[in-house]
Coordinates of C-alpha atoms in Angstrom, one line a residue:
X184 CA 38.5 83.9 62.1
X185 CA 41.9 85.5 62.6
X186 CA 44.2 84.2 65.3
X187 CA 47.4 85.9 66.4
X188 CA 50.5 84.3 68.0
X189 CA 54.2 85.0 68.4
X190 CA 56.8 83.3 66.2
X191 CA 60.5 83.5 66.5
X192 CA 62.6 84.5 63.4
X193 CA 65.7 82.5 64.2
X194 CA 68.2 84.1 61.9
X195 CA 67.3 87.6 63.3
X196 CA 66.9 86.5 66.9
X197 CA 63.5 88.4 67.0
X198 CA 60.0 87.5 68.0
X199 CA 57.2 88.6 65.7
X200 CA 53.4 88.6 65.8
X201 CA 51.7 86.5 63.2
X202 CA 48.2 87.1 61.9
X203 CA 46.6 83.8 60.8
X204 CA 43.3 83.5 58.9
X205 CA 41.4 80.3 59.3
X206 CA 38.0 79.4 58.0
X207 CA 35.5 79.5 60.9
X208 CA 34.8 75.7 60.6
X209 CA 38.4 74.6 60.1
X210 CA 38.3 72.3 63.1
X211 CA 35.1 70.5 62.1
X212 CA 35.0 70.7 58.3
X213 CA 37.4 67.8 57.8
X214 CA 39.0 69.7 55.0
X215 CA 42.6 70.6 54.3
X216 CA 43.3 74.0 52.9
X217 CA 45.8 75.8 50.5
X218 CA 48.0 78.3 52.3
X219 CA 48.9 81.8 51.3
X220 CA 52.0 83.2 53.1
X221 CA 51.8 86.9 53.1
X222 CA 53.8 90.0 54.3
X223 CA 52.8 92.9 56.5
X224 CA 50.2 90.8 58.4
X225 CA 49.1 93.8 60.4
X226 CA 47.8 95.5 57.3
X227 CA 45.7 92.7 56.0
X228 CA 42.7 92.1 58.3
X229 CA 41.9 95.0 60.6
X230 CA 41.9 98.8 60.3
X231 CA 42.8 99.0 63.9
X232 CA 46.2 97.4 63.3
X233 CA 46.9 98.8 59.8
X234 CA 49.8 101.3 59.6
X235 CA 47.8 103.9 57.9
X236 CA 44.4 103.1 59.4
X237 CA 43.0 101.1 56.4
X238 CA 43.5 97.4 55.9
X239 CA 43.1 95.1 52.8
X240 CA 39.8 93.8 54.1
X241 CA 41.1 90.3 53.6
X242 CA 39.1 88.8 56.5
X243 CA 35.8 89.9 54.9
X244 CA 36.8 88.6 51.5
X245 CA 38.0 85.2 52.9
X246 CA 34.9 84.9 55.0
X247 CA 32.9 85.0 51.8
X248 CA 35.4 82.6 50.2
X249 CA 36.6 80.4 53.0
X250 CA 38.8 78.3 50.9
X251 CA 42.3 79.0 52.2
X252 CA 44.5 79.7 55.2
X253 CA 46.6 82.9 55.3
X254 CA 49.7 83.0 57.4
X255 CA 51.1 86.5 57.7
X256 CA 53.9 87.7 60.0
X257 CA 53.9 91.4 60.9
X258 CA 56.8 93.5 59.5
X259 CA 59.6 95.0 61.5
X260 CA 58.6 98.5 62.4
X261 CA 62.0 99.6 63.7
X262 CA 63.6 102.3 61.5
X263 CA 64.4 101.0 58.0
X264 CA 64.3 97.3 59.1
X265 CA 61.2 96.6 57.1
X266 CA 63.1 97.7 53.9
X267 CA 66.0 95.5 54.8
X268 CA 64.0 92.4 55.6
X269 CA 61.7 92.8 52.6
X270 CA 64.5 93.4 50.1
X271 CA 66.4 90.4 48.7
X272 CA 69.2 92.5 47.3
X273 CA 71.6 95.3 48.1
X274 CA 70.0 98.6 46.8
X275 CA 71.2 102.2 46.6
X276 CA 67.7 103.5 47.3
X277 CA 66.9 105.3 50.5
X278 CA 70.6 106.0 51.2
X279 CA 71.3 102.3 50.8
X280 CA 69.5 99.1 51.7
X281 CA 71.5 96.1 52.9
X282 CA 68.7 93.7 51.9
X283 CA 68.4 90.5 54.1
X284 CA 65.3 89.3 52.2
X285 CA 67.0 86.1 51.1
X286 CA 67.5 85.3 54.8
X287 CA 63.9 86.0 55.6
X288 CA 62.6 83.8 52.8
X289 CA 64.9 81.0 53.9
X290 CA 63.4 81.2 57.4
X291 CA 59.9 81.2 56.1
X292 CA 60.5 78.2 53.9
X293 CA 62.6 76.1 56.3
X294 CA 61.0 77.0 59.6
X295 CA 57.8 78.9 59.5
X296 CA 56.0 76.9 56.7
X297 CA 56.9 73.5 58.3
X298 CA 55.5 74.7 61.6
X299 CA 52.2 75.9 60.0
X300 CA 51.9 72.6 58.2
X301 CA 52.4 70.7 61.4
X302 CA 49.8 72.6 63.4
X303 CA 47.0 73.3 60.9
X304 CA 45.1 71.3 58.3
X305 CA 47.1 72.5 55.3
X306 CA 47.7 71.2 51.8
X307 CA 51.5 71.5 52.0
X308 CA 52.4 70.7 48.4
X309 CA 53.6 73.5 46.1
X310 CA 50.4 73.4 44.0
X311 CA 48.5 74.6 47.1
X312 CA 51.1 77.0 48.4
X313 CA 51.2 80.6 47.5
X314 CA 53.0 83.8 48.6
X315 CA 51.8 87.3 48.4
X316 CA 52.2 90.9 49.4
X317 CA 52.3 94.5 48.3
X318 CA 55.1 97.1 47.7
X319 CA 58.2 95.6 49.3
X320 CA 56.1 92.5 50.1
X321 CA 55.2 92.3 46.4
X322 CA 58.9 92.4 45.5
X323 CA 59.6 89.6 48.0
X324 CA 56.8 87.5 46.6
X325 CA 58.1 87.9 43.1
X326 CA 61.6 86.9 44.3
X327 CA 60.3 84.0 46.3
X328 CA 58.2 82.4 43.5
X329 CA 61.3 82.4 41.3
X330 CA 63.9 81.4 43.9
X331 CA 61.7 78.8 45.6
X332 CA 59.5 77.6 42.8
X333 CA 59.7 74.1 44.2
X334 CA 57.8 75.5 47.3
X335 CA 55.5 78.2 45.8
X336 CA 53.4 77.7 42.6
X337 CA 51.6 81.1 43.0
X338 CA 52.5 84.6 43.8
X339 CA 50.4 87.8 44.4
X340 CA 52.6 90.7 43.6
X341 CA 50.6 93.9 44.1
X342 CA 52.6 97.1 43.3
X343 CA 55.9 95.3 43.8
X344 CA 58.8 97.7 44.4
X345 CA 60.9 96.2 41.6
X346 CA 62.4 99.6 40.8
X347 CA 64.7 99.3 43.8
X348 CA 66.6 96.4 42.3
X349 CA 65.6 95.8 38.7
X350 CA 69.0 94.7 37.4
X351 CA 69.5 92.1 40.1
X352 CA 65.9 90.9 40.0
X353 CA 65.9 90.5 36.2
X354 CA 69.2 88.6 36.3
X355 CA 67.6 86.1 38.8
X356 CA 64.5 85.8 36.7
X357 CA 66.5 85.1 33.6
X358 CA 68.2 82.1 35.3
X359 CA 65.2 80.8 37.2
X360 CA 63.6 77.5 36.6
X361 CA 59.8 77.8 36.7
X362 CA 57.4 75.0 36.4
X363 CA 54.7 75.5 33.8
X364 CA 51.9 75.6 36.4
X365 CA 53.4 78.8 38.0
X366 CA 50.9 81.7 38.2
X367 CA 51.8 85.2 39.1
X368 CA 49.5 88.2 39.6
X369 CA 51.3 91.5 39.0
X370 CA 49.7 94.9 39.4
X371 CA 50.6 98.6 39.3
X372 CA 48.6 101.7 39.6
X373 CA 48.2 104.8 37.6
X374 CA 48.6 107.2 40.5
X375 CA 51.5 105.4 42.1
X376 CA 53.8 107.3 39.8
X377 CA 54.9 110.9 40.0
X378 CA 54.1 112.1 36.5
X379 CA 53.9 110.4 33.1
X380 CA 57.6 109.7 32.8
X381 CA 57.7 107.7 36.0
X382 CA 54.5 106.0 35.1
X383 CA 56.1 104.9 31.8
X384 CA 59.1 103.5 33.8
X385 CA 56.8 101.6 36.2
X386 CA 54.9 100.2 33.3
X387 CA 58.0 99.2 31.5
X388 CA 59.3 97.4 34.6
X389 CA 56.1 95.5 35.1
X390 CA 55.9 94.4 31.5
X391 CA 59.6 93.4 31.5
X392 CA 59.0 91.2 34.5
X393 CA 55.9 89.8 32.8
X394 CA 57.8 89.0 29.7
X395 CA 60.6 87.3 31.6
X396 CA 58.1 85.2 33.5
X397 CA 56.2 84.3 30.4
X398 CA 59.5 83.2 28.7
X399 CA 60.0 80.8 31.6
X400 CA 56.6 79.3 31.0
X401 CA 54.6 81.0 33.9
X402 CA 51.1 82.3 33.5
X403 CA 51.1 86.0 34.4
X404 CA 48.1 88.4 35.0
X405 CA 49.5 91.9 34.5
X406 CA 46.9 94.4 35.9
X407 CA 47.2 98.1 35.4
X408 CA 44.8 99.8 37.9
X409 CA 43.4 103.0 36.5
X410 CA 43.6 105.7 39.1
X411 CA 45.2 103.1 41.4
X412 CA 47.2 104.4 44.3
X413 CA 50.0 102.8 46.4
X414 CA 47.7 102.0 49.3
X415 CA 45.7 99.2 51.1
X416 CA 42.4 100.7 50.1
X417 CA 43.2 100.2 46.4
X418 CA 44.9 96.9 46.8
X419 CA 41.7 95.5 48.5
X420 CA 39.7 96.2 45.3
X421 CA 42.0 93.7 43.5
X422 CA 41.4 90.8 45.9
X423 CA 38.7 89.0 43.9
X424 CA 40.6 89.5 40.6
X425 CA 43.8 88.2 42.2
X426 CA 42.5 85.2 44.0
X427 CA 40.3 84.1 41.1
X428 CA 43.4 84.1 38.8
X429 CA 45.7 82.3 41.3
X430 CA 43.3 79.7 42.5
X431 CA 40.5 79.6 40.0
X432 CA 37.9 80.3 42.7
X433 CA 34.3 80.8 41.6

């Protein structure tokens, strides 16, 4: 089942809708569940709320594998605010992005996660806490698992927009302290790039990030999706591959 409610993002002074997936029997099962914190909640569960009319199909997947809670605030749809909130650095892309992603992740870790843990039957320890998203959300997930590795042991980074800030990101990855049980799923698609030169750049970025994470002891699943596009319809085809790697689900 998917519930929605409004949360308040204190540092921004903004209210935001949250999409929360719960196993149907969560109130009677007596179980406690891992939690995946995700970005762009409106794109995950329902075509009717997805920005481009097609969602990830995450509800159907989790209904067949009811082993986790997913807590996913909607993004900011005003102008370029999504780019700002979902970028942890200053970037020269798109005429300049004054990224406030570090502020957003700080709120998620210090306010939002404790609230979820207090109100639902979660397993709150880092081993059972993951973060995930695509595009800018994938970038944020990659940043978060490195910067807050004491909170997140797993990250799903689908088509992360690392090209916006590779120097700053790689600098942070080089000084990060990752525990050896860290797992990162990292994907990119063949048709996300505009031509072979750009595809080579995207591939080099993904493999550079993979190498840096491996050097820190993390287990990484780099997945190149043949004919993959930068869209929810193609990300949904990766769900089983991603969750099996992160959680070891059968």
